[in-house]
Amino acid sequence: MITLEIEKCSGCSRCEVNCTFFHSGRIGRSAARIKVVKIEALGIDYPVVCQQCRERYCTRCPENAIEIGALGQVIVSPTLCTACGTCETMCPIGAIELFEEIPRVCDLCGGDPRCVKACTLDAIHYEADAGDKVSLKVFKKDSRNLAPEEKRHRYALASAKELRDQWVVERRG
Amino acid sequence: MLHGYGGHILRVDLTTGHTRREKTDPSFMLDVIGGRGLNSTRLYNELPRDVDPLSPDNMLLIGVGPLTGSLLSASAYMTISGKSPMTGILGDSAAGGFMGPEIKQAGYDQIVMTGCCEKPCYLFIADDHVEIRDASHLWGLDIWQTTAAIRKQLNDNAVQIAAIGPAGENLVKYATVACNNSRMFGRSGMGCLFGSKQLKAVAVRGRGTVNLADPPGFLALCRQMDQRIMAHPEYAQRNALGSTLLMKALNGIGILPTNHFQKGLCSYVDRISGETLADQYKVKNKACFNCNVHCSRYYISAEVEGEGPEFETLCSYTSRIGNDDLGFALKMTSFLNRMGMDSLSSGETIGWAMECVQRGLLNKEDFDGLDFSWGNCRTIENLLGMIAHRQGIGDAFAEGTRSLAARYGKGTDEYAFHVKGLDMICGDPRGIKAFGLTYAIASRGADHLRAEPFFELTERYDEAEKRWGIREIADRLADRGKAVLVEHTERQALLTDCLTMCKNIGLSMDILDFDFASRLLIAGTGLKFSPEKVTEALNGVIERDRRINIDFGVTADQDTLPRRFTQEPLEAGASKGQVVPVERMVKEYYQLKGWDGKGVPRD
C-alpha cells in the first residue's frame, strides 16, 4: 500500500501529475488516482490515495465489477462496470472517483507506483503487502452525501491534525 | 486538435455580462507562445493607447502557456496584464501556485476582461460554464477570508481563486492579486485594476485534461530537466531557504539594501536572515504546482502563520527600513498578503519617508504625527493600515513613491527610488551591474525579473567566454559585456513567462535554454517551434512591448536609475566604491537590440 510521511509533503502535486500521465498520457488532476488536498490557511498538504482499507467499502458494487488484486489493489472491471458511481459514494475518503465514466482508483502501477518515484521529498512510500491494515470506519459516518472533494478535505483535515498541533506547540509553546 | 494548449480564449465584458469562448488560433500562438507573450501582444493589438488605466476600457488579461500545468517542473505560472494604474505603462505580474494549471485544465489559454461591473462581482469559471456572480457579501473581506468564503459558497475546496483584498478595492495603486492565499501577483498594481472593475476575484475549476503531441518524447525531456535540477550545485540551499538565502548572500557582497540603500551591509543580518527564519519559524517546505525544488516555506510565529515570505518582502520589511525584528516582519508580511498590497512598493514608501525625516526634509508634522525613525514598528504597522484603507496620510502613500514625493516636494524626489514609477527591488545595483541595466530598461519599471541576469553572480568565467566570448560577464562588478548578457537573459526570462515556468529554475539555476525549450514546445504542442521560431517570437514580443511603452509615453531618458546608484559609491563592504555606469550600458543595449539612439525600434 501507499504510505505517507506527511510532515515532508510540500503539496507540489508531482504525485498527482505523474499519476495522471502514467495512466493516460495526459495532464489534468481529474484523471489522477492520488489527489493532493491543500488547506492553505493551516499549512496542510495531504495526498489522498486508496488506503486498501480493511472494510473495502468500494467492493459493494452492484455489478460485482470490483475485486481485490494480489497486491491488495482495487481492480475495476471495464466490462462489468456501468459507471453507476456506487464505489465513489461508498468510499469514505474520496479515494475513488469517476472521470469520463471510469472509476479512478490507485492500482499501485502494478507494484511500481509512479507517485513514489515522482516525490523528491521522500514523503510517499510503497509498502508491498496486501493492505487491510487501515480501518476507515471512523470516516464512513456522514460521508454518503459528500462529494469526493469534500470527503478528501475532511479526511486530510483530520489526518493532519496531530502534525499541525505538533507545529503549534513547537513554535508557540 | 490542439495539443498542450487549453484550446480557448475566454472574453468577458464585465459591463454587459456578455461572455464568449473563442478557439485558440495555433498560427497566432506560434508568434507569441503564450503567457506574458500572449498577454502583451493582445494589449498591443487591441488596447487603445490613451486609455485611463482605471477606466472600464482598460483590459485585464490572465494568460497561461502551452506547457502550464504539465509534467514540466514548476510549470505553475500565470501572468496578469493590463495598462498599469501604478505606472501608466505596460503592467504585468506573474505568480506560481495552482491557479494557472487550473485555468489550463478548464480549457483556457487566456481570459480577456474588459468593462466594469455595476456592483462588486466575481468571475466563476467551471470548464465551459462561465458566470459573473455577485460579490457584495465579499467586498471588504481580506484575501484569505475571500478565498475561504468563495470555496465555502461553491462547496468545493479545490476551486482555485485569484482575489484582491481591501487595498485593491480602495484602489491602492500597488494593490496585489493573490492565489492560494500567499502567491502574489505583486508588481504594477494588477489588484488595483481588479478593484477598478469591481472584480473581487476570479474563481476557476477545471475538470478537463489536456493532450500532449508526443507524450513519451515530452516525458523524456522533462526527466532530463528534472535530473539537471536535482543535480544542481545550489539545489540543497534553494530547497532549504528558497529566495531568502539572498539575505546573507547579498550582505556578503555588500549590496543588501539597508536604511533605504544608504548602506549595502547590514550589521544585524543574522537576526533577519533566511537561516534564522528557517531555524526559528519554518515548519515545512511548500511548493508551487509540480515543482521539485519546493523552495517555499510554511512558518508559524507567535502571532501569525502562512506561506513565505520571499526575499523581496523579507528585505523590504527588515534591513531596507531599518527593522531588526524578524517576528514583526512576518506579522507585516501576513498583513500585506491579507490586504493585498505589494511589499516592495509599500516598503519603498516607508524607506523614502524615513530617509526624508533622517535628512530633515520632512518631519512628524508632515505625517499626521507618525514618527518615521528607522525601524519604528508602531509607525509601520499604523501606516500600512492607513494605506490599505486610504485613511489620513495613507491616501497619499497609496499612490506610490513617485506621486508621494511629487506631492511633498522639498527635493524629496531625490530619495524616491523608482524607475518609470515602479519602485526599486531589493538588490543594490551598484554591486551587480547587469541587474542595474535590467532595472533601467525593464518594460514595467525597476524590476529584476525582466532579465534576472543571475549569471553575473556565478563567477563562471570559462562558461562566459564559451557562450559570449566575454569573460567579464561572470564578474558582477564589471560593466563590460553586461548588455550582451541582459539582451540574452531578457529573452530567457520572457521564455519562462511564456511557457510558463518558474524563473528561479529556468533562469537563475540556468536550466532552460532556447534549444531545449524548442524541443519541449514541439513535443508538447506539435507546432513548428524551431529554436529560430522561438527566438523570433520572443524578439517580437520584446519589440512590441517597447513600442507600446513608447506609445504610453516612455522615452530614452527614463531608461535610467535613481541618482544614488549612478553617482554615490557604496561606502563599505565587498562592493565598496561602485556605481552603475548606466548611460553607457543602456546605449550598448539599444545597439544590440538594433534600436536607434532614443531607444526606438527601427521599422
Short mmCIF file of N, CA and C in Angstrom, two decimals, chain B residues 50-183:
data_model
loop_
_atom_site.label_atom_id
_atom_site.label_comp_id
_atom_site.label_asym_id
_atom_site.label_seq_id
_atom_site.Cartn_x
_atom_site.Cartn_y
_atom_site.Cartn_z
N ASP B 50 -4.54 55.60 -25.30
CA ASP B 50 -4.76 56.72 -24.37
C ASP B 50 -5.73 56.35 -23.24
N VAL B 51 -6.01 55.08 -23.08
CA VAL B 51 -6.98 54.66 -22.08
C VAL B 51 -6.50 55.00 -20.66
N ASP B 52 -7.42 55.51 -19.84
CA ASP B 52 -7.11 55.72 -18.43
C ASP B 52 -7.05 54.33 -17.78
N PRO B 53 -5.93 54.02 -17.09
CA PRO B 53 -5.81 52.66 -16.54
C PRO B 53 -6.99 52.25 -15.64
N LEU B 54 -7.64 53.21 -15.01
CA LEU B 54 -8.74 52.85 -14.10
C LEU B 54 -10.11 52.88 -14.79
N SER B 55 -10.14 53.17 -16.07
CA SER B 55 -11.43 53.23 -16.76
C SER B 55 -11.86 51.84 -17.22
N PRO B 56 -13.16 51.68 -17.47
CA PRO B 56 -13.66 50.37 -17.93
C PRO B 56 -13.01 49.90 -19.22
N ASP B 57 -12.49 50.82 -20.01
CA ASP B 57 -11.91 50.44 -21.30
C ASP B 57 -10.55 49.76 -21.17
N ASN B 58 -9.91 49.89 -20.00
CA ASN B 58 -8.64 49.17 -19.83
C ASN B 58 -8.92 47.66 -19.87
N MET B 59 -7.96 46.91 -20.36
CA MET B 59 -8.13 45.47 -20.44
C MET B 59 -7.42 44.80 -19.26
N LEU B 60 -8.00 43.70 -18.83
CA LEU B 60 -7.40 42.91 -17.75
C LEU B 60 -7.26 41.48 -18.28
N LEU B 61 -6.02 41.04 -18.40
CA LEU B 61 -5.77 39.75 -19.05
C LEU B 61 -5.13 38.77 -18.09
N ILE B 62 -5.55 37.54 -18.18
CA ILE B 62 -4.88 36.47 -17.46
C ILE B 62 -4.44 35.44 -18.50
N GLY B 63 -3.14 35.18 -18.55
CA GLY B 63 -2.64 34.27 -19.58
C GLY B 63 -1.83 33.12 -19.01
N VAL B 64 -2.00 31.96 -19.61
CA VAL B 64 -1.13 30.82 -19.29
C VAL B 64 -0.50 30.33 -20.60
N GLY B 65 0.43 29.41 -20.49
CA GLY B 65 1.19 29.00 -21.67
C GLY B 65 0.94 27.56 -22.08
N PRO B 66 1.57 27.16 -23.19
CA PRO B 66 1.32 25.82 -23.75
C PRO B 66 1.79 24.69 -22.85
N LEU B 67 2.73 24.97 -21.94
CA LEU B 67 3.22 23.89 -21.07
C LEU B 67 2.79 24.09 -19.62
N THR B 68 1.98 25.12 -19.35
CA THR B 68 1.49 25.36 -17.99
C THR B 68 0.71 24.13 -17.51
N GLY B 69 0.96 23.75 -16.28
CA GLY B 69 0.19 22.65 -15.70
C GLY B 69 0.58 21.30 -16.24
N SER B 70 1.78 21.23 -16.84
CA SER B 70 2.18 19.96 -17.46
C SER B 70 3.20 19.23 -16.59
N LEU B 71 3.83 18.23 -17.18
CA LEU B 71 4.88 17.48 -16.49
C LEU B 71 6.14 18.31 -16.28
N LEU B 72 6.24 19.40 -17.01
CA LEU B 72 7.42 20.26 -16.89
C LEU B 72 7.51 20.82 -15.47
N SER B 73 8.67 20.68 -14.86
CA SER B 73 8.85 21.16 -13.49
C SER B 73 8.47 22.62 -13.35
N ALA B 74 7.73 22.91 -12.27
CA ALA B 74 7.38 24.29 -11.94
C ALA B 74 6.66 25.01 -13.08
N SER B 75 5.87 24.27 -13.84
CA SER B 75 5.09 24.89 -14.92
C SER B 75 3.80 25.44 -14.31
N ALA B 76 3.98 26.28 -13.30
CA ALA B 76 2.88 26.70 -12.43
C ALA B 76 2.40 28.10 -12.71
N TYR B 77 3.11 28.85 -13.51
CA TYR B 77 2.90 30.29 -13.53
C TYR B 77 1.76 30.76 -14.42
N MET B 78 1.23 31.91 -14.06
CA MET B 78 0.34 32.63 -14.96
C MET B 78 0.64 34.11 -14.83
N THR B 79 0.28 34.85 -15.86
CA THR B 79 0.58 36.29 -15.88
C THR B 79 -0.72 37.09 -15.98
N ILE B 80 -0.80 38.12 -15.15
CA ILE B 80 -1.92 39.07 -15.23
C ILE B 80 -1.37 40.37 -15.84
N SER B 81 -2.04 40.88 -16.86
CA SER B 81 -1.53 42.07 -17.55
C SER B 81 -2.63 43.10 -17.78
N GLY B 82 -2.19 44.33 -18.00
CA GLY B 82 -3.07 45.44 -18.35
C GLY B 82 -2.24 46.71 -18.35
N LYS B 83 -2.87 47.83 -18.67
CA LYS B 83 -2.14 49.09 -18.53
C LYS B 83 -2.06 49.39 -17.05
N SER B 84 -0.85 49.62 -16.54
CA SER B 84 -0.67 49.68 -15.09
C SER B 84 -1.22 50.96 -14.46
N PRO B 85 -2.06 50.83 -13.44
CA PRO B 85 -2.54 52.01 -12.71
C PRO B 85 -1.41 52.67 -11.92
N MET B 86 -0.37 51.89 -11.65
CA MET B 86 0.76 52.37 -10.85
C MET B 86 1.68 53.25 -11.69
N THR B 87 1.95 52.82 -12.92
CA THR B 87 2.97 53.48 -13.74
C THR B 87 2.42 54.14 -14.99
N GLY B 88 1.25 53.73 -15.44
CA GLY B 88 0.70 54.25 -16.69
C GLY B 88 1.33 53.64 -17.93
N ILE B 89 2.21 52.65 -17.72
CA ILE B 89 2.78 51.96 -18.88
C ILE B 89 2.38 50.48 -18.81
N LEU B 90 3.05 49.66 -19.60
CA LEU B 90 2.72 48.24 -19.63
C LEU B 90 2.84 47.66 -18.22
N GLY B 91 1.80 47.00 -17.78
CA GLY B 91 1.82 46.40 -16.45
C GLY B 91 1.58 44.91 -16.55
N ASP B 92 2.33 44.15 -15.80
CA ASP B 92 2.05 42.72 -15.72
C ASP B 92 2.73 42.14 -14.51
N SER B 93 2.20 41.04 -14.04
CA SER B 93 2.76 40.39 -12.89
C SER B 93 2.46 38.90 -12.97
N ALA B 94 3.47 38.09 -12.64
CA ALA B 94 3.30 36.65 -12.73
C ALA B 94 3.47 36.02 -11.36
N ALA B 95 2.80 34.91 -11.13
CA ALA B 95 3.00 34.16 -9.90
C ALA B 95 2.71 32.69 -10.16
N GLY B 96 3.25 31.88 -9.27
CA GLY B 96 3.01 30.44 -9.37
C GLY B 96 1.81 30.04 -8.53
N GLY B 97 1.91 28.91 -7.87
CA GLY B 97 0.77 28.39 -7.14
C GLY B 97 0.04 27.36 -7.98
N PHE B 98 -1.28 27.36 -7.91
CA PHE B 98 -2.06 26.30 -8.57
C PHE B 98 -3.17 26.83 -9.49
N MET B 99 -3.26 28.14 -9.59
CA MET B 99 -4.32 28.75 -10.40
C MET B 99 -4.07 28.55 -11.90
N GLY B 100 -2.83 28.78 -12.34
CA GLY B 100 -2.50 28.65 -13.77
C GLY B 100 -2.86 27.28 -14.31
N PRO B 101 -2.39 26.20 -13.66
CA PRO B 101 -2.76 24.86 -14.12
C PRO B 101 -4.28 24.63 -14.13
N GLU B 102 -4.99 25.22 -13.20
CA GLU B 102 -6.45 25.04 -13.14
C GLU B 102 -7.11 25.68 -14.37
N ILE B 103 -6.62 26.86 -14.76
CA ILE B 103 -7.16 27.54 -15.94
C ILE B 103 -6.94 26.67 -17.18
N LYS B 104 -5.75 26.08 -17.25
CA LYS B 104 -5.45 25.19 -18.36
C LYS B 104 -6.41 23.99 -18.38
N GLN B 105 -6.59 23.38 -17.21
CA GLN B 105 -7.49 22.21 -17.14
C GLN B 105 -8.94 22.58 -17.45
N ALA B 106 -9.28 23.86 -17.23
CA ALA B 106 -10.64 24.31 -17.56
C ALA B 106 -10.77 24.56 -19.06
N GLY B 107 -9.63 24.50 -19.76
CA GLY B 107 -9.68 24.60 -21.22
C GLY B 107 -9.38 25.98 -21.78
N TYR B 108 -8.66 26.80 -21.02
CA TYR B 108 -8.39 28.16 -21.49
C TYR B 108 -6.89 28.45 -21.54
N ASP B 109 -6.55 29.33 -22.49
CA ASP B 109 -5.18 29.85 -22.56
C ASP B 109 -5.13 31.30 -22.08
N GLN B 110 -6.26 31.96 -22.16
CA GLN B 110 -6.29 33.35 -21.75
C GLN B 110 -7.72 33.77 -21.38
N ILE B 111 -7.79 34.64 -20.38
CA ILE B 111 -9.07 35.26 -20.02
C ILE B 111 -8.91 36.75 -20.28
N VAL B 112 -9.78 37.27 -21.11
CA VAL B 112 -9.70 38.68 -21.51
C VAL B 112 -10.90 39.41 -20.92
N MET B 113 -10.64 40.30 -19.98
CA MET B 113 -11.75 41.01 -19.35
C MET B 113 -11.70 42.49 -19.68
N THR B 114 -12.87 43.02 -20.03
CA THR B 114 -13.00 44.46 -20.26
C THR B 114 -14.24 44.94 -19.53
N GLY B 115 -14.43 46.25 -19.51
CA GLY B 115 -15.63 46.80 -18.88
C GLY B 115 -15.50 46.89 -17.39
N CYS B 116 -16.63 47.12 -16.74
CA CYS B 116 -16.64 47.30 -15.30
C CYS B 116 -17.99 46.85 -14.76
N CYS B 117 -17.98 46.07 -13.69
CA CYS B 117 -19.24 45.61 -13.12
C CYS B 117 -19.96 46.77 -12.43
N GLU B 118 -21.28 46.68 -12.45
CA GLU B 118 -22.10 47.71 -11.80
C GLU B 118 -21.93 47.65 -10.28
N LYS B 119 -21.82 46.44 -9.76
CA LYS B 119 -21.60 46.25 -8.33
C LYS B 119 -20.54 45.15 -8.16
N PRO B 120 -20.01 45.00 -6.95
CA PRO B 120 -18.94 44.01 -6.77
C PRO B 120 -19.33 42.62 -7.29
N CYS B 121 -18.40 42.01 -8.02
CA CYS B 121 -18.70 40.71 -8.60
C CYS B 121 -17.47 39.81 -8.56
N TYR B 122 -17.68 38.53 -8.78
CA TYR B 122 -16.54 37.68 -9.09
C TYR B 122 -16.87 36.80 -10.27
N LEU B 123 -15.82 36.44 -11.00
CA LEU B 123 -16.00 35.63 -12.19
C LEU B 123 -15.80 34.18 -11.80
N PHE B 124 -16.78 33.35 -12.11
CA PHE B 124 -16.66 31.93 -11.80
C PHE B 124 -16.62 31.13 -13.09
N ILE B 125 -15.60 30.33 -13.23
CA ILE B 125 -15.42 29.51 -14.43
C ILE B 125 -15.32 28.06 -13.99
N ALA B 126 -16.21 27.22 -14.49
CA ALA B 126 -16.10 25.78 -14.26
C ALA B 126 -16.15 25.12 -15.63
N ASP B 127 -14.99 24.83 -16.18
CA ASP B 127 -14.88 24.33 -17.54
C ASP B 127 -15.60 25.28 -18.50
N ASP B 128 -16.61 24.81 -19.24
CA ASP B 128 -17.23 25.74 -20.19
C ASP B 128 -18.36 26.57 -19.59
N HIS B 129 -18.62 26.38 -18.30
CA HIS B 129 -19.61 27.21 -17.63
C HIS B 129 -18.93 28.49 -17.12
N VAL B 130 -19.44 29.63 -17.54
CA VAL B 130 -18.86 30.91 -17.12
C VAL B 130 -19.97 31.78 -16.56
N GLU B 131 -19.69 32.37 -15.41
CA GLU B 131 -20.76 33.10 -14.74
C GLU B 131 -20.18 34.29 -13.97
N ILE B 132 -20.84 35.42 -14.07
CA ILE B 132 -20.44 36.56 -13.25
C ILE B 132 -21.36 36.57 -12.03
N ARG B 133 -20.75 36.44 -10.86
CA ARG B 133 -21.55 36.30 -9.63
C ARG B 133 -21.43 37.53 -8.75
N ASP B 134 -22.45 37.73 -7.97
CA ASP B 134 -22.46 38.85 -7.04
C ASP B 134 -21.38 38.65 -5.97
N ALA B 135 -20.67 39.73 -5.65
CA ALA B 135 -19.64 39.64 -4.61
C ALA B 135 -19.86 40.72 -3.55
N SER B 136 -21.08 41.23 -3.46
CA SER B 136 -21.36 42.29 -2.47
C SER B 136 -21.00 41.82 -1.07
N HIS B 137 -21.29 40.54 -0.79
CA HIS B 137 -21.03 39.99 0.54
C HIS B 137 -19.53 39.77 0.79
N LEU B 138 -18.73 39.83 -0.27
CA LEU B 138 -17.29 39.61 -0.11
C LEU B 138 -16.51 40.91 -0.03
N TRP B 139 -17.13 41.99 -0.48
CA TRP B 139 -16.45 43.29 -0.53
C TRP B 139 -16.06 43.70 0.90
N GLY B 140 -14.83 44.04 1.09
CA GLY B 140 -14.36 44.40 2.43
C GLY B 140 -13.61 43.26 3.12
N LEU B 141 -13.81 42.04 2.62
CA LEU B 141 -13.08 40.92 3.24
C LEU B 141 -11.63 40.91 2.75
N ASP B 142 -10.73 40.37 3.57
CA ASP B 142 -9.36 40.25 3.12
C ASP B 142 -9.23 39.04 2.18
N ILE B 143 -8.04 38.88 1.62
CA ILE B 143 -7.85 37.85 0.58
C ILE B 143 -8.10 36.44 1.12
N TRP B 144 -7.63 36.18 2.33
CA TRP B 144 -7.79 34.84 2.88
C TRP B 144 -9.26 34.55 3.18
N GLN B 145 -9.93 35.56 3.72
CA GLN B 145 -11.37 35.39 4.01
C GLN B 145 -12.16 35.20 2.71
N THR B 146 -11.78 35.96 1.70
CA THR B 146 -12.48 35.88 0.41
C THR B 146 -12.33 34.48 -0.19
N THR B 147 -11.10 34.00 -0.17
CA THR B 147 -10.83 32.67 -0.72
C THR B 147 -11.66 31.61 0.01
N ALA B 148 -11.66 31.70 1.33
CA ALA B 148 -12.42 30.73 2.13
C ALA B 148 -13.92 30.86 1.86
N ALA B 149 -14.40 32.09 1.75
CA ALA B 149 -15.85 32.31 1.57
C ALA B 149 -16.32 31.78 0.22
N ILE B 150 -15.53 31.99 -0.83
CA ILE B 150 -15.94 31.51 -2.16
C ILE B 150 -15.92 29.98 -2.18
N ARG B 151 -14.90 29.40 -1.60
CA ARG B 151 -14.84 27.93 -1.57
C ARG B 151 -16.01 27.35 -0.80
N LYS B 152 -16.37 28.03 0.27
CA LYS B 152 -17.50 27.55 1.08
C LYS B 152 -18.80 27.67 0.28
N GLN B 153 -18.96 28.81 -0.36
CA GLN B 153 -20.17 29.04 -1.14
C GLN B 153 -20.31 28.02 -2.28
N LEU B 154 -19.19 27.69 -2.91
CA LEU B 154 -19.22 26.73 -4.01
C LEU B 154 -19.12 25.30 -3.50
N ASN B 155 -18.92 25.17 -2.20
CA ASN B 155 -18.80 23.86 -1.57
C ASN B 155 -17.72 23.01 -2.21
N ASP B 156 -16.59 23.65 -2.48
CA ASP B 156 -15.51 22.95 -3.19
C ASP B 156 -14.17 23.56 -2.79
N ASN B 157 -13.42 22.82 -2.00
CA ASN B 157 -12.13 23.30 -1.53
C ASN B 157 -11.09 23.35 -2.64
N ALA B 158 -11.35 22.66 -3.74
CA ALA B 158 -10.32 22.57 -4.78
C ALA B 158 -10.45 23.68 -5.83
N VAL B 159 -11.45 24.54 -5.71
CA VAL B 159 -11.56 25.63 -6.66
C VAL B 159 -10.40 26.59 -6.44
N GLN B 160 -9.79 27.03 -7.53
CA GLN B 160 -8.64 27.93 -7.42
C GLN B 160 -9.12 29.37 -7.58
N ILE B 161 -8.57 30.25 -6.74
CA ILE B 161 -9.10 31.61 -6.67
C ILE B 161 -7.98 32.63 -6.71
N ALA B 162 -8.12 33.63 -7.59
CA ALA B 162 -7.24 34.80 -7.57
C ALA B 162 -8.10 35.95 -7.07
N ALA B 163 -7.71 36.53 -5.94
CA ALA B 163 -8.59 37.53 -5.31
C ALA B 163 -7.82 38.78 -4.90
N ILE B 164 -8.57 39.84 -4.68
CA ILE B 164 -7.98 41.06 -4.12
C ILE B 164 -8.50 41.26 -2.70
N GLY B 165 -7.79 42.09 -1.97
CA GLY B 165 -8.22 42.45 -0.62
C GLY B 165 -8.69 43.89 -0.59
N PRO B 166 -8.86 44.45 0.60
CA PRO B 166 -9.31 45.83 0.73
C PRO B 166 -8.43 46.83 -0.04
N ALA B 167 -7.13 46.57 -0.13
CA ALA B 167 -6.26 47.52 -0.84
C ALA B 167 -6.67 47.64 -2.31
N GLY B 168 -6.99 46.51 -2.92
CA GLY B 168 -7.44 46.53 -4.31
C GLY B 168 -8.78 47.24 -4.45
N GLU B 169 -9.68 46.98 -3.52
CA GLU B 169 -10.99 47.65 -3.54
C GLU B 169 -10.83 49.15 -3.43
N ASN B 170 -9.89 49.58 -2.58
CA ASN B 170 -9.69 51.01 -2.34
C ASN B 170 -8.72 51.64 -3.33
N LEU B 171 -8.42 50.90 -4.38
CA LEU B 171 -7.59 51.39 -5.47
C LEU B 171 -6.21 51.87 -5.02
N VAL B 172 -5.64 51.20 -4.05
CA VAL B 172 -4.23 51.43 -3.74
C VAL B 172 -3.46 51.07 -5.01
N LYS B 173 -2.61 51.97 -5.48
CA LYS B 173 -2.02 51.82 -6.81
C LYS B 173 -1.15 50.58 -6.94
N TYR B 174 -0.61 50.10 -5.83
CA TYR B 174 0.23 48.90 -5.89
C TYR B 174 -0.46 47.72 -5.20
N ALA B 175 -1.78 47.68 -5.33
CA ALA B 175 -2.53 46.55 -4.79
C ALA B 175 -2.21 45.29 -5.58
N THR B 176 -2.23 44.17 -4.86
CA THR B 176 -1.88 42.90 -5.48
C THR B 176 -3.10 42.02 -5.69
N VAL B 177 -2.89 40.97 -6.45
CA VAL B 177 -3.85 39.87 -6.58
C VAL B 177 -3.14 38.66 -5.99
N ALA B 178 -3.86 37.79 -5.31
CA ALA B 178 -3.19 36.60 -4.77
C ALA B 178 -3.97 35.35 -5.11
N CYS B 179 -3.24 34.28 -5.41
CA CYS B 179 -3.90 32.98 -5.46
C CYS B 179 -3.28 32.10 -4.38
N ASN B 180 -3.97 31.04 -3.99
CA ASN B 180 -3.52 30.16 -2.90
C ASN B 180 -3.09 30.97 -1.67
N ASN B 181 -3.83 32.00 -1.38
CA ASN B 181 -3.62 32.89 -0.23
C ASN B 181 -2.36 33.74 -0.31
N SER B 182 -1.24 33.13 -0.63
CA SER B 182 0.03 33.86 -0.50
C SER B 182 0.86 33.94 -1.76
N ARG B 183 0.32 33.48 -2.89
CA ARG B 183 1.05 33.60 -4.15
C ARG B 183 0.67 34.93 -4.78
#
